[in-house]
Tab-separated table of C-alpha atoms in Angstrom:
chain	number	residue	atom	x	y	z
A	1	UNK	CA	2.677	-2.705	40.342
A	2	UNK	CA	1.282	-5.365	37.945
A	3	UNK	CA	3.359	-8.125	36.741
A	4	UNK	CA	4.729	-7.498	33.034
A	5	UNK	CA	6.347	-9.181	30.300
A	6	UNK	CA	9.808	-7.690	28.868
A	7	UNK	CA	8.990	-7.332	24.768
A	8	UNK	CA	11.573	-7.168	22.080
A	9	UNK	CA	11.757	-5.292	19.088
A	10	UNK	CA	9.785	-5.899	15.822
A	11	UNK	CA	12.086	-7.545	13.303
A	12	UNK	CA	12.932	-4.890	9.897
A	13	UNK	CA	11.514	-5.983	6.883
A	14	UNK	CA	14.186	-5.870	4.154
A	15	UNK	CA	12.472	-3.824	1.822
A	16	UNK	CA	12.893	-1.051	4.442
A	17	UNK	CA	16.676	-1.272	3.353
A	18	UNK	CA	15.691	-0.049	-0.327
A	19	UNK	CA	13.393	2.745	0.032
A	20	UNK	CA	13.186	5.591	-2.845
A	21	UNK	CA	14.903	8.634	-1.296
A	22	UNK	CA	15.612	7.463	2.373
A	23	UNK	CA	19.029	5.755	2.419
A	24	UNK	CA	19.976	2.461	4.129
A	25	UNK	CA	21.741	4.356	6.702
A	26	UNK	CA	19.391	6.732	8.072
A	27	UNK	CA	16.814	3.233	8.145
A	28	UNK	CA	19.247	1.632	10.289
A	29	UNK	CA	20.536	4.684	12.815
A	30	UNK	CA	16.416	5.141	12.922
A	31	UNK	CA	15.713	1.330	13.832
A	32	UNK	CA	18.556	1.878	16.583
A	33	UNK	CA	16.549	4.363	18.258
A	34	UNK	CA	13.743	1.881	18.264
A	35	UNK	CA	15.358	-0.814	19.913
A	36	UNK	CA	16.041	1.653	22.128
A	37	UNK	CA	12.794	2.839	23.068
A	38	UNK	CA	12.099	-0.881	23.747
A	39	UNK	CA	15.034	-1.523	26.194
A	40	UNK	CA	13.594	1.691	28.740
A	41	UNK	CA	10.266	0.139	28.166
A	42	UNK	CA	11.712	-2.614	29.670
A	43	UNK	CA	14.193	-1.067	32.256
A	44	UNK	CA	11.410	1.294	33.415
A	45	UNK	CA	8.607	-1.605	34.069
A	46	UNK	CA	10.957	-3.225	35.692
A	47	UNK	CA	12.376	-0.484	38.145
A	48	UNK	CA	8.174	0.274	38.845
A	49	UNK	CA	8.165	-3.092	40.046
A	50	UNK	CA	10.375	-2.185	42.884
A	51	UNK	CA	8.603	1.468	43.350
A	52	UNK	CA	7.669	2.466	46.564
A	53	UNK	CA	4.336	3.472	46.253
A	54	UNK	CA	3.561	5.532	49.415
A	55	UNK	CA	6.119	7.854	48.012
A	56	UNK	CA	4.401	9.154	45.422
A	57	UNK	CA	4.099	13.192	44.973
A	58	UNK	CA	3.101	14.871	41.965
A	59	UNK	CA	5.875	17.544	42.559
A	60	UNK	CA	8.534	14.633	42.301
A	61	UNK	CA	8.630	11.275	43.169
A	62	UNK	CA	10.456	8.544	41.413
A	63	UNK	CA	6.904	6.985	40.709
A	64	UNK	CA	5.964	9.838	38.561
A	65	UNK	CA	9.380	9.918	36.952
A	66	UNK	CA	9.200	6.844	35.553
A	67	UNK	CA	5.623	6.633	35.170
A	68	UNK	CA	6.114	9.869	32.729
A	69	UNK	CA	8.931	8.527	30.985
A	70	UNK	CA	7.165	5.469	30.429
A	71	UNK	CA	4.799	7.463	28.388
A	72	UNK	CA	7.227	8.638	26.104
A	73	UNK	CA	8.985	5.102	25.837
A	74	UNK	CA	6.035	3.444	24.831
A	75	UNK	CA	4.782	6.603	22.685
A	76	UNK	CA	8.348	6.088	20.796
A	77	UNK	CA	7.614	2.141	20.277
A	78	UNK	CA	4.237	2.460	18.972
A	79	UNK	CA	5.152	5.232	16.469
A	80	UNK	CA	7.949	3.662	15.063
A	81	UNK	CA	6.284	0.256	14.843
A	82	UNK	CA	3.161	1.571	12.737
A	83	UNK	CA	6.173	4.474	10.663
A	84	UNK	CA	8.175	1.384	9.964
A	85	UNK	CA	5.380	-1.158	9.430
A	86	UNK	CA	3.515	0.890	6.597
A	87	UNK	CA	6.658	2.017	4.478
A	88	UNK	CA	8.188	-0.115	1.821
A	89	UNK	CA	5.414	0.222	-0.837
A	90	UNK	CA	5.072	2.294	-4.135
A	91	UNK	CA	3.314	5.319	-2.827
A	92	UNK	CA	1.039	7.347	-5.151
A	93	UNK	CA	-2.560	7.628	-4.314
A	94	UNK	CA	-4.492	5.982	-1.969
A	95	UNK	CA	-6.360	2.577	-2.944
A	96	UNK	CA	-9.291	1.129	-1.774
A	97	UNK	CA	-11.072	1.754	1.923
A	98	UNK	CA	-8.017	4.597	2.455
A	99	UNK	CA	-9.268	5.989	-0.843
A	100	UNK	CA	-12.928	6.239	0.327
A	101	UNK	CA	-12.173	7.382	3.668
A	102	UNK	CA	-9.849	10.285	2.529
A	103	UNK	CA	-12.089	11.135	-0.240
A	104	UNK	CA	-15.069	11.260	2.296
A	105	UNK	CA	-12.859	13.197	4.961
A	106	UNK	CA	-10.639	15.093	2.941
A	107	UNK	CA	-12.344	15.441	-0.364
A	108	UNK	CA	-9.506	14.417	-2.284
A	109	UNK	CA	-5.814	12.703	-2.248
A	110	UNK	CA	-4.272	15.757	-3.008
A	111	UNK	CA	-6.324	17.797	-0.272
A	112	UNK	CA	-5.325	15.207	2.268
A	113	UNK	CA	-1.705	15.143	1.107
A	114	UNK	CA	-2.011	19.038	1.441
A	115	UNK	CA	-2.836	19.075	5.127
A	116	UNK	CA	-0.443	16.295	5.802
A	117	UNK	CA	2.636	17.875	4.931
A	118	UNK	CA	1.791	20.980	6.451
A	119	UNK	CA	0.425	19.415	9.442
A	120	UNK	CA	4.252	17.658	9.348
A	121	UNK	CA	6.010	21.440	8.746
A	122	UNK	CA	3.967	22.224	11.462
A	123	UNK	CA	4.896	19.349	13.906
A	124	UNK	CA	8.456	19.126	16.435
A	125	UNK	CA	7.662	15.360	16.420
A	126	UNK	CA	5.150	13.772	14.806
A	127	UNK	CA	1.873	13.875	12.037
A	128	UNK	CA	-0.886	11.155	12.445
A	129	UNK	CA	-3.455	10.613	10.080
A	130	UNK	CA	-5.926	9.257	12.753
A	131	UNK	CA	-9.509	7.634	12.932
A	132	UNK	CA	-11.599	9.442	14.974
A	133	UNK	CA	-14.296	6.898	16.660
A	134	UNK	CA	-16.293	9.357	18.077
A	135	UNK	CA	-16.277	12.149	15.252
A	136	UNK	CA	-16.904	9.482	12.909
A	137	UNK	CA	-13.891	10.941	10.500
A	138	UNK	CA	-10.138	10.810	9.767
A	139	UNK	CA	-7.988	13.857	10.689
A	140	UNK	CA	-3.989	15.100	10.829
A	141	UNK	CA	-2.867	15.118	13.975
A	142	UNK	CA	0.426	17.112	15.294
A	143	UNK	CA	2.608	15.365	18.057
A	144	UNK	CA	5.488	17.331	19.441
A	145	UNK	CA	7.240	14.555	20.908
A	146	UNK	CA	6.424	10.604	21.595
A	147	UNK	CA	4.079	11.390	23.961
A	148	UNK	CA	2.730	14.560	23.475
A	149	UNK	CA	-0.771	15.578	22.671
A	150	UNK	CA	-2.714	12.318	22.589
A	151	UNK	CA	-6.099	12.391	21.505
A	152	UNK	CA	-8.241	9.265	23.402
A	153	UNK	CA	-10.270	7.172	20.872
A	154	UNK	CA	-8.606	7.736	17.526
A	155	UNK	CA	-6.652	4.984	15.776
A	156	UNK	CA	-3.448	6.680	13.689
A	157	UNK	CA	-3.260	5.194	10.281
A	158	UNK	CA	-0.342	6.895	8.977
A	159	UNK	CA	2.253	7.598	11.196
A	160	UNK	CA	4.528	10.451	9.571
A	161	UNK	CA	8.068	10.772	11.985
A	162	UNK	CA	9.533	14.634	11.296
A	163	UNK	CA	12.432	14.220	14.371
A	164	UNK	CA	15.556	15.588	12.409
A	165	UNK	CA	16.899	12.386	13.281
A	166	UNK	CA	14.823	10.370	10.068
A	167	UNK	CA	16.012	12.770	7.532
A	168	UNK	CA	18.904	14.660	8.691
A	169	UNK	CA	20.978	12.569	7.169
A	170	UNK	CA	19.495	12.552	3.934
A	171	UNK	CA	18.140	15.945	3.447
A	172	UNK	CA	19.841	17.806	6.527
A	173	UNK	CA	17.140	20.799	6.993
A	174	UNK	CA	15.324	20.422	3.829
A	175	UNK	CA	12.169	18.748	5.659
A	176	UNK	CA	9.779	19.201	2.317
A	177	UNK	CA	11.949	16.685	0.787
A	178	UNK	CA	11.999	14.151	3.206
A	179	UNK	CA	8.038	14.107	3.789
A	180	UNK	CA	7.481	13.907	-0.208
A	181	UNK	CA	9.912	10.353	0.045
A	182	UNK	CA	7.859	9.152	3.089
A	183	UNK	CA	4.888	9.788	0.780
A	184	UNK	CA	6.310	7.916	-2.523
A	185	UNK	CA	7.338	4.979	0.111
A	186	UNK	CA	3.685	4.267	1.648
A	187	UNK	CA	1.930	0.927	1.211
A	188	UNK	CA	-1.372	1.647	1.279
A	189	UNK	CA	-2.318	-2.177	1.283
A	190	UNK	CA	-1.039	-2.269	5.028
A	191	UNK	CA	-2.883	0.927	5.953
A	192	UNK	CA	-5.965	-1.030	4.315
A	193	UNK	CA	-5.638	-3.898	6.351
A	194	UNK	CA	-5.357	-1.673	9.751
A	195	UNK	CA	-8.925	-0.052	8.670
A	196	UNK	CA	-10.283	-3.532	8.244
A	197	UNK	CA	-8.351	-4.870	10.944
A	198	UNK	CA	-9.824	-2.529	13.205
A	199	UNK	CA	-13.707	-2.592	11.540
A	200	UNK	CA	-13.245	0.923	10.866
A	201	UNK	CA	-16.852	1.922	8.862
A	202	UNK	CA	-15.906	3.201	5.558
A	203	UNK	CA	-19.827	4.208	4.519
């Protein structure tokens, strides 16, 4: 097993603490489960460490154990950092190289809002507004769980969480609710940055 570095947990900006229609509280239980994802990261890299190797057995083994629940550790770390990284902003429709690319792909704001939230209803887990490399395109991906249904090559752009656990306590069942607050919370200038970050071709 390779050597690896523990990692700690992204900081929370404060203006995650004001959002319009997701309360303080359901932030901070939600930034819990975070820190928790990162912990098992940790814990499991370090228990592979000590692995015995010529155990392994795809029936059951403690190798694949962790190895699978490493998946879903590091799934739950990477969606929250990108769900909490690209809230805090005003919303409303997309701005510059989003605005192209969803206009391109989608044919409009409201078409690609459209197939988000129902790609959301849709979801147990997760919705992922993801570059495709080789496609060329952006499209809404459903995720059932932090590491479920993967698709190699695509860079998510928007990260949309639909565990009960980010709006129960706001909205309880009513799910509609909570994915039109995630909406009027985006800042598109981060998800701008990513797609130039990234070089993603916007022509």
């Amino acid at each position: 097993m390779p050597n690896f570095v523990e990692i700690r947990p992204r900081e929370l900006r404060p203006a995650l603490l004001e959002l319009d229609g997701i309360s303080r509280t359901t932030v901070e239980a939600h930034y819990r489960l975070y820190h928790g994802y990162v912990a098992k990261r940790n814990e499991i890299l370090g228990r592979l460490a000590e692995v015995d190797l010529a155990s392994a057995n795809q029936v059951y083994s403690d190798l694949r154990a962790l190895k699978v629940d490493l998946t879903f550790a590091i799934g739950g770390i990477k969606n929250h950092e990108i769900y909490f990284e690209h809230l805090g902003g005003e919303g409303g429709d997309p701005e510059d190289a989003v605005e192209a690319l969803i206009e391109r792909d989608f044919g409009s704001a409201e078409a690609w809002r459209a197939d988000l939230k129902a790609t959301g209803m849709a979801a147990r887990g997760w919705a992922w507004t993801a570059y495709d490399w080789d496609e060329g395109r952006l499209f809404n991906y459903v995720g059932d769980a932090q590491n479920t249904f993967p698709v190699w090559n695509a860079t998510p752009l928007v990260a949309l969480d639909v565990y009960e656990h980010a709006y129960f306590l706001d909205y309880q069942t009513d799910r509609t609710a909570y994915i039109d607050a995630f909406l009027r919370n985006l800042d598109w200038s981060v998800v701008s940055g990513w797609i130039e970050a990234y070089h993603i071709p916007v022509e």
